[in-house]
Coordinates of N, CA, C and O in Angstrom, one line a residue:
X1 N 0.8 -1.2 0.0 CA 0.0 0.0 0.0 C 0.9 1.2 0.0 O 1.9 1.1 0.7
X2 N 0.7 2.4 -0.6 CA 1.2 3.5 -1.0 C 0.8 4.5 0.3 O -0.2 4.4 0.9
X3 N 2.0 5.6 0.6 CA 2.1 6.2 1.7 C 1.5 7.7 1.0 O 2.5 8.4 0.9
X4 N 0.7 8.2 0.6 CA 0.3 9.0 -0.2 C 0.1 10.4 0.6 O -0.2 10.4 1.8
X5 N 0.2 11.7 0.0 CA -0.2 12.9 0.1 C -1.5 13.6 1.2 O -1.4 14.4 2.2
X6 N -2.3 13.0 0.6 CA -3.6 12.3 1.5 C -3.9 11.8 3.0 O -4.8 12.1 3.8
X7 N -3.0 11.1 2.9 CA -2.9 10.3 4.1 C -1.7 10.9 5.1 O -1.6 10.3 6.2
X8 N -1.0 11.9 4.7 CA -0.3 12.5 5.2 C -0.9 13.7 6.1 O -0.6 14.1 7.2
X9 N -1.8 14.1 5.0 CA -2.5 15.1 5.3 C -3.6 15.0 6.9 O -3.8 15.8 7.8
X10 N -4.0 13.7 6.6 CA -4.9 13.2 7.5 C -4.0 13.5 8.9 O -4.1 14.4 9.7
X11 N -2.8 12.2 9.1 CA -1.8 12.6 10.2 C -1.7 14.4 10.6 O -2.1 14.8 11.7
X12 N -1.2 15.2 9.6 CA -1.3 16.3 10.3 C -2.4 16.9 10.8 O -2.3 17.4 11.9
X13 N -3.7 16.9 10.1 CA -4.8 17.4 10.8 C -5.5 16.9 11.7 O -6.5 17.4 12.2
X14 N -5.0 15.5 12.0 CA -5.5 14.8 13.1 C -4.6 15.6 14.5 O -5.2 15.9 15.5
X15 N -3.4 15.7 14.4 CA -2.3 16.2 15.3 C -2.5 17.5 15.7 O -2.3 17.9 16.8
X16 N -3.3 18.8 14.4 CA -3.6 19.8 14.7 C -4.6 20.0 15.8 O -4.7 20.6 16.9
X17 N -5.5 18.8 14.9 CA -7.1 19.0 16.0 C -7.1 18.5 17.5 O -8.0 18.7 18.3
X18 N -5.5 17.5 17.6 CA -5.0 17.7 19.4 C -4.9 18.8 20.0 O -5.6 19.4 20.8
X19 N -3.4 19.3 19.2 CA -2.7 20.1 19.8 C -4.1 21.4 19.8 O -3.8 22.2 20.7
X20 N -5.5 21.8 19.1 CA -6.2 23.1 19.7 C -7.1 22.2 20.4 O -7.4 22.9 21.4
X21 N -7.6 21.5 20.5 CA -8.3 20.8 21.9 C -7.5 20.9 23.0 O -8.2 21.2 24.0
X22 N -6.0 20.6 23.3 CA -5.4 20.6 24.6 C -5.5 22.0 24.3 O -6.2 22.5 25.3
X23 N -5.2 23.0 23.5 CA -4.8 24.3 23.9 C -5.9 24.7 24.7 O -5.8 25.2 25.8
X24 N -7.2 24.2 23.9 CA -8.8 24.7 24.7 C -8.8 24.8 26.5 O -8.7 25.7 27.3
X25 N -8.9 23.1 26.4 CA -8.7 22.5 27.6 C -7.7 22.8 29.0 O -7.8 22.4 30.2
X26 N -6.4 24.0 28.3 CA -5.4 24.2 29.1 C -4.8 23.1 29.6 O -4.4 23.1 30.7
X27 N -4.6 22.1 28.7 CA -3.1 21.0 28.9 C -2.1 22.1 29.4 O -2.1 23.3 29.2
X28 N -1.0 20.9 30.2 CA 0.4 21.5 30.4 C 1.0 21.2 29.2 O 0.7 20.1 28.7
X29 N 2.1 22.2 28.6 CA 2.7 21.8 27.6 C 3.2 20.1 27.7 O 2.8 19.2 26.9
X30 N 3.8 19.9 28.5 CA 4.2 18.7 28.7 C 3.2 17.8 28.0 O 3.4 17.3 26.9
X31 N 1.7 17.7 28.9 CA 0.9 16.4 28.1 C 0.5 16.8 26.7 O -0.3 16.0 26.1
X32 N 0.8 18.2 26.0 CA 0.5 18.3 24.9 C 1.8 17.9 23.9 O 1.4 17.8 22.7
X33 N 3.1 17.7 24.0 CA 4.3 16.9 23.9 C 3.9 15.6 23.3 O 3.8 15.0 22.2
X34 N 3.6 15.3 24.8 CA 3.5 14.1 24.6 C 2.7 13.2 24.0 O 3.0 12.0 23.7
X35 N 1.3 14.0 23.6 CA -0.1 13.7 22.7 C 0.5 13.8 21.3 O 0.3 12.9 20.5
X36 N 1.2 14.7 20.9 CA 1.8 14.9 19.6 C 3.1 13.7 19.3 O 3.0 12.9 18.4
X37 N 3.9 13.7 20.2 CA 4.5 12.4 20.1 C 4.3 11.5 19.4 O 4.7 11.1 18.3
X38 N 3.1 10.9 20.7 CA 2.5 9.5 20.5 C 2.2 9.2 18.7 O 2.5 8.4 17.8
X39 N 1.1 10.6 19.1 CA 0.6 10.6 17.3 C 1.5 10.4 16.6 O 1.6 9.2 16.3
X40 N 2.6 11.4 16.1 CA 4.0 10.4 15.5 C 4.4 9.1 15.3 O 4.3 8.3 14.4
X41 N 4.9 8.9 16.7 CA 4.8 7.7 16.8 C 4.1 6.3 15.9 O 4.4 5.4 15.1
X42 N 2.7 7.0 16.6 CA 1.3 5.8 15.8 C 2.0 5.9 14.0 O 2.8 5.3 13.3
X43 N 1.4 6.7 13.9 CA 1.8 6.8 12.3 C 3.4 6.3 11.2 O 3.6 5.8 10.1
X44 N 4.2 6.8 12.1 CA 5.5 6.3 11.9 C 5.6 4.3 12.0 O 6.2 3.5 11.3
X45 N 4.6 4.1 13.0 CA 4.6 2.7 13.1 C 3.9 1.9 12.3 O 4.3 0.8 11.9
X46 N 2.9 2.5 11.9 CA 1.9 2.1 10.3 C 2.6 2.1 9.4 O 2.9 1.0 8.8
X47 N 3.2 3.5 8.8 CA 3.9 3.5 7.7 C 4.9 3.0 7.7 O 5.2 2.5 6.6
X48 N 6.0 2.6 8.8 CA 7.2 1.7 9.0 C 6.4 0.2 8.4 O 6.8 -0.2 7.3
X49 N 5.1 -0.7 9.1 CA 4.5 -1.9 8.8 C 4.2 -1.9 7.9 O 4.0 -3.0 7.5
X50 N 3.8 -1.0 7.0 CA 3.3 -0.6 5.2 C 4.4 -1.0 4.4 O 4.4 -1.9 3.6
X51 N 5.3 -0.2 4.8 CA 6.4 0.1 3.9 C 7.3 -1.1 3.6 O 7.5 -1.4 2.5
X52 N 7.7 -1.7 4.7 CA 9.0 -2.8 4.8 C 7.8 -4.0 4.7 O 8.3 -4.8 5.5
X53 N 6.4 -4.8 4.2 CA 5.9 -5.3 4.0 C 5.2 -6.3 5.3 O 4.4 -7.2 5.1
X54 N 5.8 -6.0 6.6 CA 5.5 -6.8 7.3 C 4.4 -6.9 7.7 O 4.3 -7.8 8.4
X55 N 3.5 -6.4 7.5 CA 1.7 -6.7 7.0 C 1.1 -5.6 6.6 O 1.6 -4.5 6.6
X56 N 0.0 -5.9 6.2 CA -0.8 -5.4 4.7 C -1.6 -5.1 5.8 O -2.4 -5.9 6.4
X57 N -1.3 -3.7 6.0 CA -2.9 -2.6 6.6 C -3.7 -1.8 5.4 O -3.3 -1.3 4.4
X58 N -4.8 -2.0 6.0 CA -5.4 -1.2 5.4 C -5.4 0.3 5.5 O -6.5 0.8 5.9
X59 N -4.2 1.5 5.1 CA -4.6 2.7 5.6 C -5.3 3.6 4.4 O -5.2 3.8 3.2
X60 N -6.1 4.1 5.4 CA -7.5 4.7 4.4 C -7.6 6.2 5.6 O -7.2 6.1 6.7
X61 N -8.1 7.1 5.0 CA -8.5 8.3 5.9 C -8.9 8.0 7.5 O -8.4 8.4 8.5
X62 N -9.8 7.1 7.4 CA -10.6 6.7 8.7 C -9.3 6.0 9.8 O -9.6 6.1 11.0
X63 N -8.2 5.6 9.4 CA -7.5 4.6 9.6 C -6.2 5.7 10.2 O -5.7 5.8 11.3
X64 N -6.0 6.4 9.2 CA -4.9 7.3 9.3 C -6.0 8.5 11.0 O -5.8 8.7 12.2
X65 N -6.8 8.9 10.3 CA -7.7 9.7 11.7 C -7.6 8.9 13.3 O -7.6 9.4 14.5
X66 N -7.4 7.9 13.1 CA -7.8 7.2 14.4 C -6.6 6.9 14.6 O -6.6 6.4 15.8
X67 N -5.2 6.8 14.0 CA -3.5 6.6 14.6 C -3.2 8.0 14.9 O -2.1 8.1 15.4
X68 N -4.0 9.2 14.6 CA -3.5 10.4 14.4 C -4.3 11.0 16.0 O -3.9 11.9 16.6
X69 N -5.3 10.4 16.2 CA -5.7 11.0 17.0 C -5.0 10.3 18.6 O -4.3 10.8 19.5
X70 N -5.5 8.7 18.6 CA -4.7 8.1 19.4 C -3.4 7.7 19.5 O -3.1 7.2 20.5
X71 N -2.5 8.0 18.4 CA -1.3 7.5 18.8 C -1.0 6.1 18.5 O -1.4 5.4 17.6
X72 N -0.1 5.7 19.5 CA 0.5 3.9 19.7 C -0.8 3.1 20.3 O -0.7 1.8 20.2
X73 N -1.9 3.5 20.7 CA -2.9 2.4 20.9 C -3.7 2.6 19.8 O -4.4 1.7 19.4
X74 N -3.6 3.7 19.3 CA -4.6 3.4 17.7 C -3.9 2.7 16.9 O -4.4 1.6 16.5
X75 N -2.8 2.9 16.4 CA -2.1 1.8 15.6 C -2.2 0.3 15.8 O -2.4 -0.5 14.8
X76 N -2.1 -0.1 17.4 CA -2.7 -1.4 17.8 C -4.2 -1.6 17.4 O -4.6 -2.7 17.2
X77 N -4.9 -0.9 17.4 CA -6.5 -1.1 17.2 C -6.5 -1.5 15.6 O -7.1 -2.5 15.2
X78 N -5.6 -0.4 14.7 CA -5.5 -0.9 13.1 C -4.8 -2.4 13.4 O -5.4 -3.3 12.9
X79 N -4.0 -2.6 13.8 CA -3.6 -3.8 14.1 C -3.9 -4.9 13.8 O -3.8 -5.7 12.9
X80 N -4.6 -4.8 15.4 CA -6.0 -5.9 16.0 C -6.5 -6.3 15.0 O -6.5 -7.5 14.8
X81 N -6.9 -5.4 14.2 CA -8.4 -4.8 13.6 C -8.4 -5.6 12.7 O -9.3 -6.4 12.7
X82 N -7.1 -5.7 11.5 CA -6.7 -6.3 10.4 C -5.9 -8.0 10.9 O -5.3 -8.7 10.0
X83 N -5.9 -8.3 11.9 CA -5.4 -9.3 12.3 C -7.0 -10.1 12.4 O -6.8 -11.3 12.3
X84 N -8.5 -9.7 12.6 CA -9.0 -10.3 13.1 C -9.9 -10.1 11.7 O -10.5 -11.1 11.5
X85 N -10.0 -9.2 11.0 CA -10.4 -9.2 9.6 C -9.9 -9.9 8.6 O -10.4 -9.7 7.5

């Protein structure tokens, strides 16, 4: 599966719509760090399992929104998800 423009896009605007919810909320910079992180993280770990072939995810908008929003447990959820699909 192809790491596309799109799906790039998704990752950032999922990361945006953290980082102005924590702003809302009054996060300490710290847990807003760390929220952005994660998100990295998640996505880096998809596209790392995409890329080098070690399993065939499905990443689609919906897919990319939900590693972008959660992070390292949303990538486990695509995971799961495609392990049990």
């Amino acid at each position: 599966m192809k790491f596309t423009w799109e799906t790039a896009l998704v990752f950032i605007a999922a990361a945006a719509l953290i980082a102005v919810v924590a702003w809302v909320m009054h996060l300490k910079t710290r847990g807003v760090l760390r929220v952005i992180i994660n998100s990295i993280a998640g996505g880096a770990l998809i596209a790392g399992l995409s890329a080098f072939g070690v399993l065939a995810l499905p990443l689609n908008a919906f897919n990319a929104a939900l590693i972008g929003i959660l992070g390292l447990p949303g990538a486990g959820v695509v995971v799961a998800a495609a392990f049990l699909l």
